[in-house]
mmCIF file of C-alpha atoms in Angstrom:
data_model
loop_
_atom_site.group_PDB
_atom_site.id
_atom_site.type_symbol
_atom_site.label_atom_id
_atom_site.label_comp_id
_atom_site.label_asym_id
_atom_site.label_seq_id
_atom_site.Cartn_x
_atom_site.Cartn_y
_atom_site.Cartn_z
ATOM 1 C CA UNK A 866 -40.419 -37.908 -7.472
ATOM 2 C CA UNK A 867 -42.210 -35.582 -5.229
ATOM 3 C CA UNK A 868 -39.647 -35.082 -3.000
ATOM 4 C CA UNK A 869 -37.138 -34.913 -4.950
ATOM 5 C CA UNK A 870 -38.360 -32.801 -6.723
ATOM 6 C CA UNK A 871 -39.091 -30.882 -3.396
ATOM 7 C CA UNK A 872 -35.333 -30.838 -2.497
ATOM 8 C CA UNK A 873 -33.859 -29.475 -5.525
ATOM 9 C CA UNK A 874 -36.861 -26.901 -5.299
ATOM 10 C CA UNK A 875 -35.832 -26.128 -1.887
ATOM 11 C CA UNK A 876 -32.199 -25.626 -3.242
ATOM 12 C CA UNK A 877 -32.640 -23.845 -5.859
ATOM 13 C CA UNK A 878 -34.593 -21.364 -3.925
ATOM 14 C CA UNK A 879 -32.119 -21.419 -0.807
ATOM 15 C CA UNK A 880 -29.209 -20.566 -3.161
ATOM 16 C CA UNK A 881 -31.420 -17.915 -4.976
ATOM 17 C CA UNK A 882 -32.054 -16.209 -1.868
ATOM 18 C CA UNK A 883 -28.455 -16.380 -0.476
ATOM 19 C CA UNK A 884 -27.108 -15.263 -4.096
ATOM 20 C CA UNK A 885 -29.069 -12.299 -3.426
ATOM 21 C CA UNK A 886 -28.218 -11.537 0.136
ATOM 22 C CA UNK A 887 -24.637 -11.884 -1.105
ATOM 23 C CA UNK A 888 -25.173 -9.037 -3.859
ATOM 24 C CA UNK A 889 -26.915 -7.150 -1.531
ATOM 25 C CA UNK A 890 -24.223 -7.233 1.425
ATOM 26 C CA UNK A 891 -21.638 -6.611 -1.294
ATOM 27 C CA UNK A 892 -22.724 -4.128 -3.805
ATOM 28 C CA UNK A 893 -24.431 -2.006 -0.899
ATOM 29 C CA UNK A 894 -20.935 -1.862 0.827
ATOM 30 C CA UNK A 895 -22.516 -3.950 4.078
ATOM 31 C CA UNK A 896 -20.061 -6.125 4.618
ATOM 32 C CA UNK A 897 -17.391 -6.698 2.253
ATOM 33 C CA UNK A 898 -14.276 -8.150 3.293
ATOM 34 C CA UNK A 899 -11.027 -6.488 1.993
ATOM 35 C CA UNK A 900 -7.904 -8.412 2.235
ATOM 36 C CA UNK A 901 -6.999 -10.721 0.200
ATOM 37 C CA UNK A 902 -3.071 -11.978 -0.095
ATOM 38 C CA UNK A 903 -1.292 -11.147 -2.713
ATOM 39 C CA UNK A 904 1.453 -13.792 -3.245
ATOM 40 C CA UNK A 905 4.442 -11.177 -3.586
ATOM 41 C CA UNK A 906 3.074 -8.775 -1.401
ATOM 42 C CA UNK A 907 1.391 -10.384 0.977
ATOM 43 C CA UNK A 908 -1.409 -9.161 3.185
ATOM 44 C CA UNK A 909 -3.610 -5.960 0.973
ATOM 45 C CA UNK A 910 -6.559 -4.343 0.611
ATOM 46 C CA UNK A 911 -8.681 -5.597 -2.393
ATOM 47 C CA UNK A 912 -9.191 -2.376 -5.117
ATOM 48 C CA UNK A 913 -12.069 -0.724 -5.913
ATOM 49 C CA UNK A 914 -13.707 -1.907 -2.730
ATOM 50 C CA UNK A 915 -16.333 0.229 -1.079
ATOM 51 C CA UNK A 916 -16.754 -1.009 2.497
ATOM 52 C CA UNK A 917 -18.603 0.225 5.739
ATOM 53 C CA UNK A 918 -17.142 -0.296 9.525
ATOM 54 C CA UNK A 919 -20.713 -1.001 10.258
ATOM 55 C CA UNK A 920 -19.708 -4.603 12.043
ATOM 56 C CA UNK A 921 -17.246 -3.386 14.207
ATOM 57 C CA UNK A 922 -18.687 -2.001 17.266
ATOM 58 C CA UNK A 923 -16.778 1.440 16.991
ATOM 59 C CA UNK A 924 -18.877 3.805 14.943
ATOM 60 C CA UNK A 925 -19.891 3.600 11.407
ATOM 61 C CA UNK A 926 -18.096 4.997 8.151
ATOM 62 C CA UNK A 927 -17.836 4.015 4.746
ATOM 63 C CA UNK A 928 -14.790 4.241 1.933
ATOM 64 C CA UNK A 929 -13.516 3.021 -0.953
ATOM 65 C CA UNK A 930 -10.185 1.524 -1.613
ATOM 66 C CA UNK A 931 -8.497 3.211 -5.166
ATOM 67 C CA UNK A 932 -7.166 1.065 -7.669
ATOM 68 C CA UNK A 933 -4.069 0.348 -5.821
ATOM 69 C CA UNK A 934 -6.294 -1.328 -3.123
ATOM 70 C CA UNK A 935 -5.608 1.777 -0.149
ATOM 71 C CA UNK A 936 -8.573 4.424 1.543
ATOM 72 C CA UNK A 937 -9.139 7.964 -0.361
ATOM 73 C CA UNK A 938 -7.198 9.435 -3.158
ATOM 74 C CA UNK A 939 -4.862 7.908 -5.421
ATOM 75 C CA UNK A 940 -1.387 9.101 -5.191
ATOM 76 C CA UNK A 941 -0.607 12.120 -7.563
ATOM 77 C CA UNK A 942 2.954 14.170 -7.525
ATOM 78 C CA UNK A 943 3.040 16.658 -10.460
ATOM 79 C CA UNK A 944 6.699 17.353 -9.529
ATOM 80 C CA UNK A 945 7.654 20.464 -8.494
ATOM 81 C CA UNK A 946 4.694 22.371 -7.533
ATOM 82 C CA UNK A 947 2.585 19.993 -5.154
ATOM 83 C CA UNK A 948 3.843 18.537 -1.736
ATOM 84 C CA UNK A 949 3.098 14.761 -1.105
ATOM 85 C CA UNK A 950 3.012 12.497 2.148
ATOM 86 C CA UNK A 951 2.693 9.832 2.049
ATOM 87 C CA UNK A 952 1.226 8.143 5.897
ATOM 88 C CA UNK A 953 2.391 4.494 6.795
ATOM 89 C CA UNK A 954 1.144 2.399 10.039
ATOM 90 C CA UNK A 955 -1.724 0.343 11.120
ATOM 91 C CA UNK A 956 -5.470 0.295 11.583
ATOM 92 C CA UNK A 957 -5.419 4.087 13.464
ATOM 93 C CA UNK A 958 -4.057 5.579 9.984
ATOM 94 C CA UNK A 959 -6.790 3.598 7.993
ATOM 95 C CA UNK A 960 -8.949 4.857 9.783
ATOM 96 C CA UNK A 961 -12.719 2.459 8.739
ATOM 97 C CA UNK A 962 -14.345 3.316 11.991
ATOM 98 C CA UNK A 963 -15.060 7.388 10.829
ATOM 99 C CA UNK A 964 -15.750 8.383 7.100
ATOM 100 C CA UNK A 965 -12.981 9.088 5.249
ATOM 101 C CA UNK A 966 -13.674 12.961 5.299
ATOM 102 C CA UNK A 967 -13.357 12.640 9.395
ATOM 103 C CA UNK A 968 -9.849 11.312 9.616
ATOM 104 C CA UNK A 969 -7.420 13.345 10.530
ATOM 105 C CA UNK A 970 -5.336 13.386 7.080
ATOM 106 C CA UNK A 971 -8.381 14.882 5.204
ATOM 107 C CA UNK A 972 -9.224 16.703 8.195
ATOM 108 C CA UNK A 973 -4.960 18.684 7.866
ATOM 109 C CA UNK A 974 -5.832 18.193 4.019
ATOM 110 C CA UNK A 975 -8.516 20.612 3.980
ATOM 111 C CA UNK A 976 -7.279 22.805 6.728
ATOM 112 C CA UNK A 977 -4.180 23.181 4.874
ATOM 113 C CA UNK A 978 -5.421 24.371 1.831
ATOM 114 C CA UNK A 979 -5.074 28.184 3.062
ATOM 115 C CA UNK A 980 -1.725 28.596 3.076
ATOM 116 C CA UNK A 981 -0.627 25.113 1.073
ATOM 117 C CA UNK A 982 -3.170 24.548 -1.687
ATOM 118 C CA UNK A 983 -0.582 22.688 -3.866
ATOM 119 C CA UNK A 984 0.088 19.861 -0.464
ATOM 120 C CA UNK A 985 -1.561 16.521 -0.517
ATOM 121 C CA UNK A 986 -1.833 13.608 2.513
ATOM 122 C CA UNK A 987 -1.899 9.978 0.811
ATOM 123 C CA UNK A 988 -3.689 6.967 3.435
ATOM 124 C CA UNK A 989 -1.366 3.967 3.051
ATOM 125 C CA UNK A 990 -2.606 2.958 6.323
ATOM 126 C CA UNK A 991 -3.481 -0.726 6.876
ATOM 127 C CA UNK A 992 -5.052 -3.146 9.565
ATOM 128 C CA UNK A 993 -2.043 -4.836 11.890
ATOM 129 C CA UNK A 994 0.603 -3.280 10.418
ATOM 130 C CA UNK A 995 3.577 -3.396 12.483
ATOM 131 C CA UNK A 996 6.984 -1.423 11.985
ATOM 132 C CA UNK A 997 8.918 -3.750 9.998
ATOM 133 C CA UNK A 998 6.627 -4.562 7.611
ATOM 134 C CA UNK A 999 6.033 -0.362 7.014
ATOM 135 C CA UNK A 1000 9.741 -0.144 6.193
ATOM 136 C CA UNK A 1001 9.195 -2.620 3.310
ATOM 137 C CA UNK A 1002 5.863 -0.454 2.425
ATOM 138 C CA UNK A 1003 8.097 2.360 1.914
ATOM 139 C CA UNK A 1004 10.469 0.751 -0.049
ATOM 140 C CA UNK A 1005 7.985 -0.357 -2.366
ATOM 141 C CA UNK A 1006 5.980 3.191 -2.399
ATOM 142 C CA UNK A 1007 9.622 4.769 -2.910
ATOM 143 C CA UNK A 1008 10.154 2.931 -5.734
ATOM 144 C CA UNK A 1009 6.790 3.587 -7.583
ATOM 145 C CA UNK A 1010 6.034 7.476 -6.087
ATOM 146 C CA UNK A 1011 8.677 8.975 -4.984
ATOM 147 C CA UNK A 1012 6.754 10.822 -2.164
ATOM 148 C CA UNK A 1013 8.602 14.396 -0.717
ATOM 149 C CA UNK A 1014 7.777 12.985 2.590
ATOM 150 C CA UNK A 1015 6.688 9.196 4.300
ATOM 151 C CA UNK A 1016 4.843 9.965 7.620
ATOM 152 C CA UNK A 1017 5.281 6.802 9.712
ATOM 153 C CA UNK A 1018 2.986 5.822 12.964
ATOM 154 C CA UNK A 1019 3.947 4.433 15.698
ATOM 155 C CA UNK A 1020 1.927 3.256 18.449
ATOM 156 C CA UNK A 1021 1.998 0.540 21.123
ATOM 157 C CA UNK A 1022 0.229 -2.051 17.891
ATOM 158 C CA UNK A 1023 3.289 -0.753 16.025
ATOM 159 C CA UNK A 1024 5.912 -2.796 17.887
ATOM 160 C CA UNK A 1025 6.785 -6.423 17.591
ATOM 161 C CA UNK A 1026 5.380 -8.928 14.696
ATOM 162 C CA UNK A 1027 2.050 -11.003 14.602
ATOM 163 C CA UNK A 1028 3.607 -13.432 12.372
ATOM 164 C CA UNK A 1029 0.437 -12.863 8.988
ATOM 165 C CA UNK A 1030 0.973 -13.487 5.490
ATOM 166 C CA UNK A 1031 3.625 -10.293 4.954
ATOM 167 C CA UNK A 1032 7.268 -9.802 3.856
ATOM 168 C CA UNK A 1033 8.492 -8.131 7.220
ATOM 169 C CA UNK A 1034 12.353 -7.454 8.484
ATOM 170 C CA UNK A 1035 14.399 -9.064 10.840
ATOM 171 C CA UNK A 1036 17.467 -9.145 12.188
ATOM 172 C CA UNK A 1037 20.508 -11.417 10.689
ATOM 173 C CA UNK A 1038 23.605 -11.401 12.193
ATOM 174 C CA UNK A 1039 23.100 -7.761 13.390
ATOM 175 C CA UNK A 1040 22.071 -6.934 9.806
ATOM 176 C CA UNK A 1041 18.205 -6.050 8.438
ATOM 177 C CA UNK A 1042 17.393 -8.792 6.332
ATOM 178 C CA UNK A 1043 13.905 -9.000 4.542
ATOM 179 C CA UNK A 1044 11.817 -12.478 5.417
ATOM 180 C CA UNK A 1045 9.483 -13.375 2.501
ATOM 181 C CA UNK A 1046 8.596 -16.454 4.168
ATOM 182 C CA UNK A 1047 5.011 -16.261 4.126
ATOM 183 C CA UNK A 1048 5.142 -17.141 -0.075
ATOM 184 C CA UNK A 1049 6.594 -20.373 0.457
ATOM 185 C CA UNK A 1050 3.342 -20.813 2.786
ATOM 186 C CA UNK A 1051 0.936 -23.831 0.930
ATOM 187 C CA UNK A 1052 -1.558 -21.200 1.820
ATOM 188 C CA UNK A 1053 -0.568 -18.554 -0.080
ATOM 189 C CA UNK A 1054 0.143 -20.727 -3.173
ATOM 190 C CA UNK A 1055 -2.935 -22.175 -2.955
ATOM 191 C CA UNK A 1056 -4.805 -18.688 -1.538
ATOM 192 C CA UNK A 1057 -6.206 -18.095 -5.626
ATOM 193 C CA UNK A 1058 -7.998 -21.698 -5.993
ATOM 194 C CA UNK A 1059 -9.991 -20.120 -2.080
ATOM 195 C CA UNK A 1060 -10.518 -16.829 -2.932
ATOM 196 C CA UNK A 1061 -13.975 -16.693 -4.158
ATOM 197 C CA UNK A 1062 -15.020 -18.163 -1.191
ATOM 198 C CA UNK A 1063 -12.631 -15.853 0.979
ATOM 199 C CA UNK A 1064 -13.695 -13.057 -0.681
ATOM 200 C CA UNK A 1065 -17.873 -13.865 -0.044
ATOM 201 C CA UNK A 1066 -20.020 -11.344 1.740
ATOM 202 C CA UNK A 1067 -21.989 -14.347 3.375
ATOM 203 C CA UNK A 1068 -18.619 -16.428 4.577
ATOM 204 C CA UNK A 1069 -17.377 -12.806 5.652
ATOM 205 C CA UNK A 1070 -20.337 -11.708 7.373
ATOM 206 C CA UNK A 1071 -20.210 -15.845 9.668
ATOM 207 C CA UNK A 1072 -17.255 -15.011 10.342
ATOM 208 C CA UNK A 1073 -17.970 -11.920 12.098
ATOM 209 C CA UNK A 1074 -20.518 -13.068 13.942
ATOM 210 C CA UNK A 1075 -18.450 -16.471 15.364
ATOM 211 C CA UNK A 1076 -16.082 -13.503 16.495
ATOM 212 C CA UNK A 1077 -18.865 -11.506 18.363
ATOM 213 C CA UNK A 1078 -20.423 -14.967 19.950
ATOM 214 C CA UNK A 1079 -19.307 -13.891 23.164
ATOM 215 C CA UNK A 1080 -20.976 -10.407 22.582
ATOM 216 C CA UNK A 1081 -24.690 -12.490 22.084
ATOM 217 C CA UNK A 1082 -24.173 -14.788 24.957
ATOM 218 C CA UNK A 1083 -23.700 -11.771 27.109
ATOM 219 C CA UNK A 1084 -26.983 -10.799 25.841
ATOM 220 C CA UNK A 1085 -29.114 -13.980 25.826
ATOM 221 C CA UNK A 1086 -27.842 -15.022 29.626
ATOM 222 C CA UNK A 1087 -26.977 -11.598 30.922
ATOM 223 C CA UNK A 1088 -25.981 -11.345 34.652
ATOM 224 C CA UNK A 1089 -25.032 -15.025 34.397
ATOM 225 C CA UNK A 1090 -22.561 -14.928 31.403
ATOM 226 C CA UNK A 1091 -19.041 -13.354 32.399
ATOM 227 C CA UNK A 1092 -18.012 -11.642 29.525
ATOM 228 C CA UNK A 1093 -14.070 -11.335 28.592
ATOM 229 C CA UNK A 1094 -12.593 -8.079 29.116
ATOM 230 C CA UNK A 1095 -10.118 -7.716 26.286
ATOM 231 C CA UNK A 1096 -10.438 -4.200 25.531
ATOM 232 C CA UNK A 1097 -7.627 -2.768 22.733
ATOM 233 C CA UNK A 1098 -4.531 -1.557 25.023
ATOM 234 C CA UNK A 1099 -3.462 2.152 23.723
ATOM 235 C CA UNK A 1100 -1.879 3.753 26.117
ATOM 236 C CA UNK A 1101 0.719 1.029 28.078
ATOM 237 C CA UNK A 1102 4.174 0.609 27.767
ATOM 238 C CA UNK A 1103 6.114 -2.046 25.710
ATOM 239 C CA UNK A 1104 9.563 -3.196 25.131
ATOM 240 C CA UNK A 1105 10.728 -1.617 21.990
ATOM 241 C CA UNK A 1106 13.029 -5.050 21.086
ATOM 242 C CA UNK A 1107 15.794 -4.846 19.070
ATOM 243 C CA UNK A 1108 13.945 -5.504 15.944
ATOM 244 C CA UNK A 1109 12.111 -2.595 16.045
ATOM 245 C CA UNK A 1110 14.382 -0.178 16.665
ATOM 246 C CA UNK A 1111 17.169 -1.422 14.001
ATOM 247 C CA UNK A 1112 13.443 0.128 11.868
ATOM 248 C CA UNK A 1113 13.524 2.834 13.845
ATOM 249 C CA UNK A 1114 16.926 3.930 13.528
ATOM 250 C CA UNK A 1115 16.647 2.646 9.214
ATOM 251 C CA UNK A 1116 13.666 4.344 8.698
ATOM 252 C CA UNK A 1117 15.832 8.141 10.280
ATOM 253 C CA UNK A 1118 18.495 7.324 7.499
ATOM 254 C CA UNK A 1119 16.062 9.047 5.238
ATOM 255 C CA UNK A 1120 15.715 12.922 5.870
ATOM 256 C CA UNK A 1121 11.937 12.373 3.983
ATOM 257 C CA UNK A 1122 10.688 10.604 7.134
ATOM 258 C CA UNK A 1123 8.513 12.217 9.886
ATOM 259 C CA UNK A 1124 8.114 10.072 12.824
ATOM 260 C CA UNK A 1125 3.918 10.265 13.981
ATOM 261 C CA UNK A 1126 3.776 9.384 17.727
ATOM 262 C CA UNK A 1127 0.947 8.024 20.146
ATOM 263 C CA UNK A 1128 2.603 6.128 22.287
ATOM 264 C CA UNK A 1129 3.051 6.319 26.109
ATOM 265 C CA UNK A 1130 5.806 8.666 27.303
ATOM 266 C CA UNK A 1131 8.267 6.232 28.644
ATOM 267 C CA UNK A 1132 8.142 4.824 25.403
ATOM 268 C CA UNK A 1133 8.409 7.962 23.417
ATOM 269 C CA UNK A 1134 11.411 8.911 24.998
ATOM 270 C CA UNK A 1135 13.215 5.526 24.469
ATOM 271 C CA UNK A 1136 12.023 6.441 20.223
ATOM 272 C CA UNK A 1137 13.442 9.785 20.697
ATOM 273 C CA UNK A 1138 16.984 8.424 21.088
ATOM 274 C CA UNK A 1139 16.758 6.475 18.145
ATOM 275 C CA UNK A 1140 15.135 9.061 15.277
ATOM 276 C CA UNK A 1141 18.488 11.282 15.848
ATOM 277 C CA UNK A 1142 17.222 14.770 13.900
ATOM 278 C CA UNK A 1143 13.925 13.884 12.416
ATOM 279 C CA UNK A 1144 11.099 15.605 13.123
ATOM 280 C CA UNK A 1145 8.602 14.340 15.490
ATOM 281 C CA UNK A 1146 5.427 14.709 15.608
ATOM 282 C CA UNK A 1147 3.597 12.994 19.315
ATOM 283 C CA UNK A 1148 -0.131 13.873 19.167
ATOM 284 C CA UNK A 1149 -0.495 12.385 22.705
ATOM 285 C CA UNK A 1150 -0.297 15.890 24.697
ATOM 286 C CA UNK A 1151 -3.809 16.801 22.913
ATOM 287 C CA UNK A 1152 -5.399 13.361 23.489
ATOM 288 C CA UNK A 1153 -4.232 13.601 26.998
ATOM 289 C CA UNK A 1154 -5.796 17.256 27.445
ATOM 290 C CA UNK A 1155 -8.802 15.547 26.065
ATOM 291 C CA UNK A 1156 -9.151 13.086 28.795
ATOM 292 C CA UNK A 1157 -8.067 16.197 31.584
ATOM 293 C CA UNK A 1158 -11.856 17.837 29.431
ATOM 294 C CA UNK A 1159 -13.582 14.492 30.559
ATOM 295 C CA UNK A 1160 -13.106 12.783 27.112
ATOM 296 C CA UNK A 1161 -11.762 10.072 26.282
ATOM 297 C CA UNK A 1162 -10.038 9.683 23.016
ATOM 298 C CA UNK A 1163 -10.381 6.392 22.387
ATOM 299 C CA UNK A 1164 -14.007 5.399 24.005
ATOM 300 C CA UNK A 1165 -16.957 4.837 21.480
ATOM 301 C CA UNK A 1166 -20.284 5.136 23.464
ATOM 302 C CA UNK A 1167 -21.554 2.557 20.923
ATOM 303 C CA UNK A 1168 -19.750 -0.431 23.211
ATOM 304 C CA UNK A 1169 -19.106 1.642 25.750
ATOM 305 C CA UNK A 1170 -15.275 -0.090 24.735
ATOM 306 C CA UNK A 1171 -12.111 1.213 24.019
ATOM 307 C CA UNK A 1172 -10.701 1.433 20.655
ATOM 308 C CA UNK A 1173 -9.172 3.243 17.990
ATOM 309 C CA UNK A 1174 -9.545 6.850 17.432
ATOM 310 C CA UNK A 1175 -13.213 8.367 17.677
ATOM 311 C CA UNK A 1176 -13.882 11.243 15.979
ATOM 312 C CA UNK A 1177 -12.955 14.008 18.652
ATOM 313 C CA UNK A 1178 -9.921 12.487 18.856
ATOM 314 C CA UNK A 1179 -8.952 12.928 15.081
ATOM 315 C CA UNK A 1180 -10.214 16.138 15.202
ATOM 316 C CA UNK A 1181 -7.188 17.424 17.836
ATOM 317 C CA UNK A 1182 -4.746 14.599 16.046
ATOM 318 C CA UNK A 1183 -5.792 16.987 12.681
ATOM 319 C CA UNK A 1184 -4.850 20.593 14.508
ATOM 320 C CA UNK A 1185 -1.927 19.160 15.988
ATOM 321 C CA UNK A 1186 -0.540 17.200 13.068
ATOM 322 C CA UNK A 1187 -1.671 20.705 10.895
ATOM 323 C CA UNK A 1188 0.552 23.096 12.849
ATOM 324 C CA UNK A 1189 3.769 20.752 12.737
ATOM 325 C CA UNK A 1190 3.128 19.843 9.149
ATOM 326 C CA UNK A 1191 3.044 24.036 8.742
ATOM 327 C CA UNK A 1192 6.207 23.612 10.599
ATOM 328 C CA UNK A 1193 8.185 21.192 8.496
ATOM 329 C CA UNK A 1194 7.490 21.806 5.182
ATOM 330 C CA UNK A 1195 7.806 24.987 5.796
ATOM 331 C CA UNK A 1196 11.939 24.986 6.936
ATOM 332 C CA UNK A 1197 12.778 23.256 3.924
#
């Protein structure tokens, strides 16, 4: 009987400690799982969540999603007096690696206050978002908000499709067709049953720890361990397949679309041949100028690895973005 009582008390104590730790991680924004699966729209960020990037080894950012599940201020456009820009793209646009006030969108809006006080830039970036999902998102945002401009980001990681639980465009008989097969996946249909577990900060912490086991091995075994060198590839050539080409051409049909590029010059030339007369903002020259000054725009000292844009890169991109947006908006 004493043994059973001891086991029960231990179990209650362990559960209590786990609950406290869960609350600390969640409400402190220390380790908050953000992604959920909407049965109609696919993978999205949870709304009204505080999160930090403490565990991604690329700096430290603290941000909150709004009621629509995007980073930064909620979309607003009161009419003719305001100019709204909706920026679409992958994790480079979501920019969780820096505080929100330090990303290029916030910096650009601040710089434009003096000359364009009614211009507002809204972040619709989501990690791993391919171009062929961005087209779906554009249509969704257009039906909800009608922004004045769409800024569509393209880098090497925008091309192709990772096959996640998302709606995306594909080619069927030479025409773009929306693929929503994820909605019929058994996991998606049952996801709401697992949501409390999937959204647990403790479970998320364990998942992230598992992903970083190679780093722990390197620390423990030092020179006896050969690390996996899988840095994020951000500056190489990748073919543009026929689906991405069709998606880019579809984007370019809308005169409100502005293309934002950080991509190899050879790939850039191919994209320029697809976009017609659409405005293009190329941030690569500014980033290359940083390299000439001995600063790698993708390098993070904390991990000694390349990854997303660092703080200096966001500052340089903001300067280019500000100048080009002024030119585009004033031309209208």
